[in-house]
Every structure is written in structure tokens, then in C-alpha cells.
């Protein structure tokens, strides 16, 4: 064997298998194989029968459940299932039950206290305000009666004047059936007058008439339905506050389909439906029976020069103002909705939804800066975006969210636009007259030139913005007012703006960075706005620089001199005549003298600074008479003053002094 060598060509050995015949061992092996195959087939058949049976049971269960739901959709079948479960397995049904079934009530907890208010729903905080000495007043939340979602969140500082009126208006605009939650922080009664208290009483309050100074109060109610809870804590004296209160209430929810309106299918109603499903406080917009229109069909303008001029609406988080403004704007004759863009300072949802409601484009951007600087940067971003969106536009119309517009505002801009195009001495066309109060203006067809930039609805030239204003715009760290900056002569460069005698806009906003209800009442409430739809402006060509000088010189030279021996503060200073042109002269050594402000107080005009003048001269109407007020000696029109007339001077009233001689 040691000499054995394997043959490389040999085939591998494979054992021979025996088939059929012969042996006893092979017969036993074959029998075992057949037996195993038979058992496997029996087992497989049994499994098929079990699976088929399970499938049939599930199908019958689904059909039976569907039939029951169709017969009685409000019945809670999960309880029937639970009763059929074996003892000890009841809790296994709780998981699926929470998925299949929405809660029928919401557990609400409302806190009212001096330094904190909060509202929690089913353990989730939907309002929490604990900033010390901020956000005083009545906080109001409106919830959807079908889903419990927050549809509106408002704060009314009813310690301040007119806030109760705003609250009444808002509550009247809320649809019946909505859930309303009230809670007071710090103080909410000082300026809450009878009308507001009566409305709260009509909403179910038993405490509305007795809510007093620094009392704490909270209420949960359904508008047009039942009160769900109310709590009140009385302050002990004028120096203290009522004890904090915690109001708990259970809010029943209704089926969502019962809360929806059956408006006809249309693009407008699709926008309405999307808006009204999540936002509240806009009155008849969401009325099921008589919804307010969202489309307006004002008359077109013949020869409309501003049809393709972009309109920028400067907005922030004041959606109710924006809603009012857009209704006014879309009703103006000659409006082109496709050219309107709302620019929103911040990522606020509701202002954007208001713009969408009217089919208007809305653009949000990230705020930059704080206070006045933030407003200034918002303006710059909006103006830049406007000219970028419309690269062929030579002009832009700038409006704000708290302005009503006259029905002829586009006609006014269309008629005056050629002046801005042809007269290089012009800075802007404005729809606002700073001195245009109800008693100091008269003629809707009359135009003036002024050296100050009024804003509040104006036309801006692309070349002015791109070449001069945009490169030099105040940066974010400068807390400057954009309009005051634009009035600086280093920017204005002796150019002037065209304004109407009767304004084409009306400022209605009573809240803002630089605005409150007192300021609105004192300086804006009695401003006049034109209500005539078709006004043909007179002598537009006379507003060009040289023509205007000729007009003014002629008018002053021929005007009737007022009696300068009288005080202009006397009622008889302006005679009881009509359409007689008068002139008066006041002493002013510079345009910063206080003499104009003292005269403005007498005439009940804008008296915070000196504005609305042309070369040291003001034009207005008093008692229905045209009046020219000329400053001496700085105005070139002072040459018309007779030598024997002494310019009027009104000294500022002296401030009272305390016991130590200090002015108070």
C-alpha cells in the first residue's frame, strides 16, 4: 500500500441506491415517509379551516357594527363591548376607546389674579400671562364648540378709555354657539361702562354689574347658550386686589358637522369656510344665513393711470384693523386687487388668513429691530419687496392697516400722478392733510403743496427710493421714526408733497407702538375724509412749482386782512361769512417757533409740531372761508403784510409751580 498512487482520471465513488423490490428494510422506510406526508396534509387542512372561520367571524362582526352605527350613530358601542369582556380584562378596551371616540367635554381651569392669568384645557395651557405690571385688563378666549380649538385671543385694557367699546364690538362679532372664556388681570373695571356690563350680563354673568376696582373675575359661557361657570373676588379696599381665583368648568362639545354652515360651493366660499373654521370675531363673514360679501364690484375708472401701480399695505399683528382696511380698499373705485400685497411684520397667522380671505397676497417676513426701529425696518423691507416684485413699476402706493380709504382714492392718485412724473420739485403725492379736520377743510377738489411728508397713504417714486432712500435708510440699531427721517431736508432736499384739502384716508387705529385711544381721540378722530365717489380735481396744473407760486401770490395779495387787534382764540376772530378769502400774519423767527403750536391749539389743529406748511405759510378753511396764515418775517409772502399790522404772537402758557418754585 505504501507504493499506491491515486488515479487522477478516476470517477468519484457514489453509493448505489436501491429502488423497488427486494429488501425488508427498504419497505419499512417507504411506509414511514407516506405516513408523515399524510399527517402534514391533515394539519394544513385544519389550519385553513381555522383561518376561514376567523375571517368569516370578523366579516360578520364588521357588518353588524356598521349596521348598528347606521341605525344609531350617537350610541356608545364601546360600553357594550366592555360588558362582554371577561372579568379582569376591562382596561384592555381603554386604548382603542380613546382612538375611536372624541371626548364629549373639556375640563377647563381659569385663573384670575393681580399678576397672572391662565387658561388650561384638559391639562394643556392655552393662555398663560404672568408678566408683572403688563397686559392689564380683560383677557378673552373664544373656543370652537365642536373641536375646542382656540379661534380668537384678545386683550382689552378696560382700565383705559374706549377699550370697553372695543370689547363690546368684538363680542358682538363672535358667532352664536362659540365658547367664550373671560379672565381679569390686575384691573379691568375702571372704564367698563354700562353698555359693556349689560352685554356681559346678557352672556350669562351674574357679577357684571358688581365687578369693581381691582376685583378678580372669570367666566366661561356659550354665546347664545348657557353659562358654564363664573367666579368673582372682591378687593377689600382701593389699595388692594381681590384674592386670586381658580374657576373650573366642564365644556360640552357638539358634533363638528352641526357647527358648519352649508354655503354654496364656490371659490369665495371655500376661502370663507377655511377662515371660519379656525378664526372668530369677524361678524357676518361667518354667518350661515346671510354671510357678508367678500367680493366687491366698484366702478372702474376711465383713463386709470394707477391701475397697474402696486399697492403695498403695511401690516403687523392687528388683523381686525387689516380686515376693516381691506374691505374699504376693495370697495374703492378703480381698485385692482391683483396689484395689492399685504406685508406682515412677523409670522402672525391671523393677518395672513385675513389677506387670504379676500384673495389678496400676503407676505410675512422676520422682524428686525425693536420699537420704532422695527417699524422702520418693516417699511424698508416692504418697499424693497414691492419694487422687486414689480420690476417695471415706476411708482408704488403705500397704505397702512389702520386706514380707511375714500371711494375716490385711486381717482385722486390717478389725477395727480402726472405731477409727480413731470415736476422734479415734488417729493410725493399724499392722500392725507395733517390740518384737514372737520372744521378746517371744505373743498374735496382743492390741492395744496406742503414741505412736510404727511404719509398715511402716499405715492412713492421708484427712482427716489432706489437712488436716494434705500441706500441711506436708517439701520436697525437706530430707534428712528421712518417718516420723521423722510421729512429731514437732507432727504427731502427742498422738494414738496401734494396733499388734498379733504383727506382721502382716515386713521382709525387706537392701538400701536406710538398710538393709544386718548391720542386717537385728540388728534385723529375728528379728521375729515372725502365720501364722494367721483371728484374732479380742479386746476391740477396749477400745482406745478411756478404755477403754484403765481396762484399763492395772487391769492394773498387780494385776500381780506383779519382784525389783528383780536386774539385768534376768540370765536369772533374769523367772521361769520362764507367763501371769503382771508389772510393773517403770525410772528415766527424760525419754523421751530412755538407760536404756530399755540395758534394751532386755538384753532384745534395739529399742535405737536410744525407741519403742513409751504414756505412758512399755511392754507386751510375756517368757518367755510379760505384762510392763509403767513409767518413773519421768514415767509416770502410776508411782503404782503401792511406796515401798520403787528404780527400776532401767542405766548405759551406758564407752567404752574410747586411750593419750592419748581415748574410742574
Short mmCIF file of N, CA and C in Angstrom, two decimals, residues 103-110 119-122 126 139-154 170-171 173-183 203 219-229 247-256 259 276 278-281:
data_model
loop_
_atom_site.label_atom_id
_atom_site.label_comp_id
_atom_site.label_asym_id
_atom_site.label_seq_id
_atom_site.Cartn_x
_atom_site.Cartn_y
_atom_site.Cartn_z
N UNK A 103 -63.50 63.11 23.08
CA UNK A 103 -64.10 63.47 24.36
C UNK A 103 -65.32 64.35 24.15
N UNK A 104 -66.34 64.17 24.93
CA UNK A 104 -67.57 64.93 24.80
C UNK A 104 -67.58 66.17 25.67
N UNK A 105 -66.61 66.31 26.55
CA UNK A 105 -66.48 67.51 27.38
C UNK A 105 -65.01 67.88 27.50
N UNK A 106 -64.77 69.17 27.74
CA UNK A 106 -63.43 69.67 28.01
C UNK A 106 -63.40 70.18 29.44
N UNK A 107 -62.36 69.81 30.16
CA UNK A 107 -62.17 70.29 31.53
C UNK A 107 -61.33 71.56 31.47
N UNK A 108 -61.91 72.68 31.91
CA UNK A 108 -61.25 73.98 31.81
C UNK A 108 -60.95 74.51 33.21
N UNK A 109 -59.74 75.09 33.35
CA UNK A 109 -59.35 75.77 34.59
C UNK A 109 -58.89 77.18 34.24
N UNK A 110 -59.51 78.18 34.87
CA UNK A 110 -59.24 79.58 34.57
C UNK A 110 -58.74 80.27 35.84
N UNK A 119 -55.38 79.98 31.30
CA UNK A 119 -56.50 79.12 30.94
C UNK A 119 -55.90 77.78 30.50
N UNK A 120 -56.33 76.72 31.18
CA UNK A 120 -55.90 75.38 30.82
C UNK A 120 -57.08 74.54 30.36
N UNK A 121 -56.88 73.75 29.31
CA UNK A 121 -57.94 72.88 28.79
C UNK A 121 -57.40 71.45 28.76
N UNK A 122 -58.02 70.59 29.55
CA UNK A 122 -57.59 69.19 29.65
C UNK A 122 -56.09 69.09 29.93
N UNK A 126 -53.47 77.01 27.33
CA UNK A 126 -53.70 77.75 26.09
C UNK A 126 -53.56 79.25 26.30
N UNK A 139 -58.84 89.51 29.59
CA UNK A 139 -58.38 88.58 28.56
C UNK A 139 -59.57 87.72 28.12
N UNK A 140 -59.73 87.57 26.81
CA UNK A 140 -60.86 86.81 26.27
C UNK A 140 -60.35 85.77 25.29
N UNK A 141 -60.82 84.54 25.46
CA UNK A 141 -60.54 83.46 24.52
C UNK A 141 -61.86 82.97 23.95
N UNK A 142 -61.85 82.65 22.66
CA UNK A 142 -63.02 82.05 22.02
C UNK A 142 -62.61 80.68 21.51
N UNK A 143 -63.38 79.66 21.90
CA UNK A 143 -63.09 78.28 21.50
C UNK A 143 -64.18 77.77 20.56
N UNK A 144 -63.77 76.87 19.68
CA UNK A 144 -64.71 76.21 18.77
C UNK A 144 -65.53 75.20 19.57
N UNK A 145 -66.87 75.25 19.41
CA UNK A 145 -67.75 74.41 20.22
C UNK A 145 -67.75 72.95 19.78
N UNK A 146 -67.10 72.65 18.65
CA UNK A 146 -67.03 71.26 18.20
C UNK A 146 -65.69 70.61 18.43
N UNK A 147 -64.61 71.41 18.31
CA UNK A 147 -63.26 70.85 18.44
C UNK A 147 -62.52 71.34 19.69
N UNK A 148 -62.98 72.46 20.26
CA UNK A 148 -62.28 73.04 21.40
C UNK A 148 -61.06 73.85 21.02
N UNK A 149 -60.78 74.02 19.73
CA UNK A 149 -59.60 74.77 19.30
C UNK A 149 -59.79 76.26 19.57
N UNK A 150 -58.68 76.97 19.78
CA UNK A 150 -58.71 78.41 20.05
C UNK A 150 -58.94 79.15 18.73
N UNK A 151 -59.99 79.95 18.68
CA UNK A 151 -60.33 80.69 17.46
C UNK A 151 -60.02 82.17 17.56
N UNK A 152 -59.90 82.67 18.78
CA UNK A 152 -59.57 84.08 18.98
C UNK A 152 -59.00 84.26 20.38
N UNK A 153 -58.05 85.19 20.48
CA UNK A 153 -57.44 85.51 21.77
C UNK A 153 -57.23 87.02 21.80
N UNK A 154 -57.95 87.71 22.67
CA UNK A 154 -57.91 89.17 22.69
C UNK A 154 -57.71 89.68 24.11
N UNK A 170 -66.20 93.56 19.63
CA UNK A 170 -65.66 92.23 19.37
C UNK A 170 -66.64 91.13 19.77
N UNK A 171 -67.22 91.24 20.95
CA UNK A 171 -68.13 90.20 21.44
C UNK A 171 -69.37 90.10 20.55
N UNK A 173 -69.34 90.56 17.46
CA UNK A 173 -68.89 89.95 16.19
C UNK A 173 -68.66 88.45 16.32
N UNK A 174 -68.67 87.91 17.55
CA UNK A 174 -68.48 86.48 17.76
C UNK A 174 -69.77 85.73 17.44
N UNK A 175 -69.67 84.63 16.75
CA UNK A 175 -70.85 83.86 16.34
C UNK A 175 -71.50 83.16 17.52
N UNK A 176 -72.81 83.01 17.45
CA UNK A 176 -73.53 82.26 18.47
C UNK A 176 -73.04 80.82 18.52
N UNK A 177 -73.03 80.26 19.71
CA UNK A 177 -72.60 78.88 19.90
C UNK A 177 -71.15 78.74 20.31
N UNK A 178 -70.34 79.78 20.08
CA UNK A 178 -68.92 79.70 20.44
C UNK A 178 -68.76 79.74 21.96
N UNK A 179 -67.69 79.11 22.42
CA UNK A 179 -67.36 79.09 23.86
C UNK A 179 -66.47 80.30 24.15
N UNK A 180 -66.86 81.13 25.12
CA UNK A 180 -66.11 82.34 25.45
C UNK A 180 -65.62 82.25 26.89
N UNK A 181 -64.32 82.52 27.05
CA UNK A 181 -63.70 82.48 28.38
C UNK A 181 -63.17 83.87 28.70
N UNK A 182 -63.53 84.38 29.87
CA UNK A 182 -63.09 85.70 30.35
C UNK A 182 -62.22 85.53 31.59
N UNK A 183 -61.18 86.35 31.70
CA UNK A 183 -60.41 86.38 32.95
C UNK A 183 -59.72 87.74 33.08
N UNK A 203 -74.67 87.69 28.36
CA UNK A 203 -73.91 86.46 28.09
C UNK A 203 -73.97 85.48 29.26
N UNK A 219 -65.12 83.96 33.87
CA UNK A 219 -66.39 83.36 33.46
C UNK A 219 -66.15 82.50 32.22
N UNK A 220 -66.88 81.39 32.15
CA UNK A 220 -66.92 80.53 30.97
C UNK A 220 -68.37 80.43 30.54
N UNK A 221 -68.64 80.76 29.28
CA UNK A 221 -70.02 80.77 28.82
C UNK A 221 -70.09 80.38 27.35
N UNK A 222 -71.28 80.05 26.91
CA UNK A 222 -71.55 79.78 25.50
C UNK A 222 -72.38 80.92 24.96
N UNK A 223 -71.91 81.59 23.92
CA UNK A 223 -72.67 82.72 23.40
C UNK A 223 -74.00 82.22 22.83
N UNK A 224 -75.08 82.83 23.32
CA UNK A 224 -76.40 82.41 22.92
C UNK A 224 -76.87 81.17 23.63
N UNK A 225 -76.07 80.70 24.60
CA UNK A 225 -76.42 79.49 25.35
C UNK A 225 -76.24 79.68 26.84
N UNK A 226 -75.84 78.63 27.52
CA UNK A 226 -75.78 78.64 28.98
C UNK A 226 -74.41 79.08 29.49
N UNK A 227 -74.43 79.69 30.65
CA UNK A 227 -73.18 79.97 31.36
C UNK A 227 -72.71 78.67 31.99
N UNK A 228 -71.40 78.41 31.89
CA UNK A 228 -70.84 77.16 32.40
C UNK A 228 -70.11 77.35 33.71
N UNK A 229 -69.82 78.59 34.08
CA UNK A 229 -69.15 78.84 35.35
C UNK A 229 -68.75 80.30 35.48
N UNK A 247 -61.28 79.12 38.59
CA UNK A 247 -62.58 78.67 38.13
C UNK A 247 -62.43 77.39 37.33
N UNK A 248 -63.19 76.37 37.70
CA UNK A 248 -63.20 75.10 36.97
C UNK A 248 -64.56 74.89 36.33
N UNK A 249 -64.54 74.43 35.10
CA UNK A 249 -65.80 74.20 34.39
C UNK A 249 -65.62 73.09 33.38
N UNK A 250 -66.69 72.37 33.12
CA UNK A 250 -66.71 71.34 32.08
C UNK A 250 -67.48 71.89 30.88
N UNK A 251 -66.85 71.84 29.71
CA UNK A 251 -67.44 72.39 28.50
C UNK A 251 -67.94 71.26 27.62
N UNK A 252 -69.23 71.20 27.35
CA UNK A 252 -69.74 70.15 26.45
C UNK A 252 -69.43 70.51 25.00
N UNK A 253 -68.98 69.52 24.25
CA UNK A 253 -68.70 69.72 22.84
C UNK A 253 -69.85 69.21 21.98
N UNK A 254 -70.03 69.84 20.85
CA UNK A 254 -71.06 69.42 19.91
C UNK A 254 -70.42 68.71 18.73
N UNK A 255 -71.17 67.87 18.02
CA UNK A 255 -70.62 67.26 16.80
C UNK A 255 -70.19 68.35 15.82
N UNK A 256 -69.02 68.18 15.25
CA UNK A 256 -68.45 69.20 14.38
C UNK A 256 -69.38 69.52 13.22
N UNK A 259 -71.79 72.32 13.55
CA UNK A 259 -71.27 73.68 13.67
C UNK A 259 -70.92 74.30 12.33
N UNK A 276 -63.46 80.59 8.52
CA UNK A 276 -64.42 80.50 9.63
C UNK A 276 -64.28 79.21 10.43
N UNK A 278 -61.55 78.24 11.74
CA UNK A 278 -60.49 78.37 12.74
C UNK A 278 -60.31 79.76 13.31
N UNK A 279 -61.05 80.75 12.79
CA UNK A 279 -60.88 82.13 13.26
C UNK A 279 -62.24 82.73 13.56
N UNK A 280 -62.32 83.49 14.65
CA UNK A 280 -63.59 84.03 15.11
C UNK A 280 -63.45 85.51 15.44
N UNK A 281 -64.60 86.20 15.42
CA UNK A 281 -64.64 87.61 15.78
C UNK A 281 -64.80 88.53 14.60
#
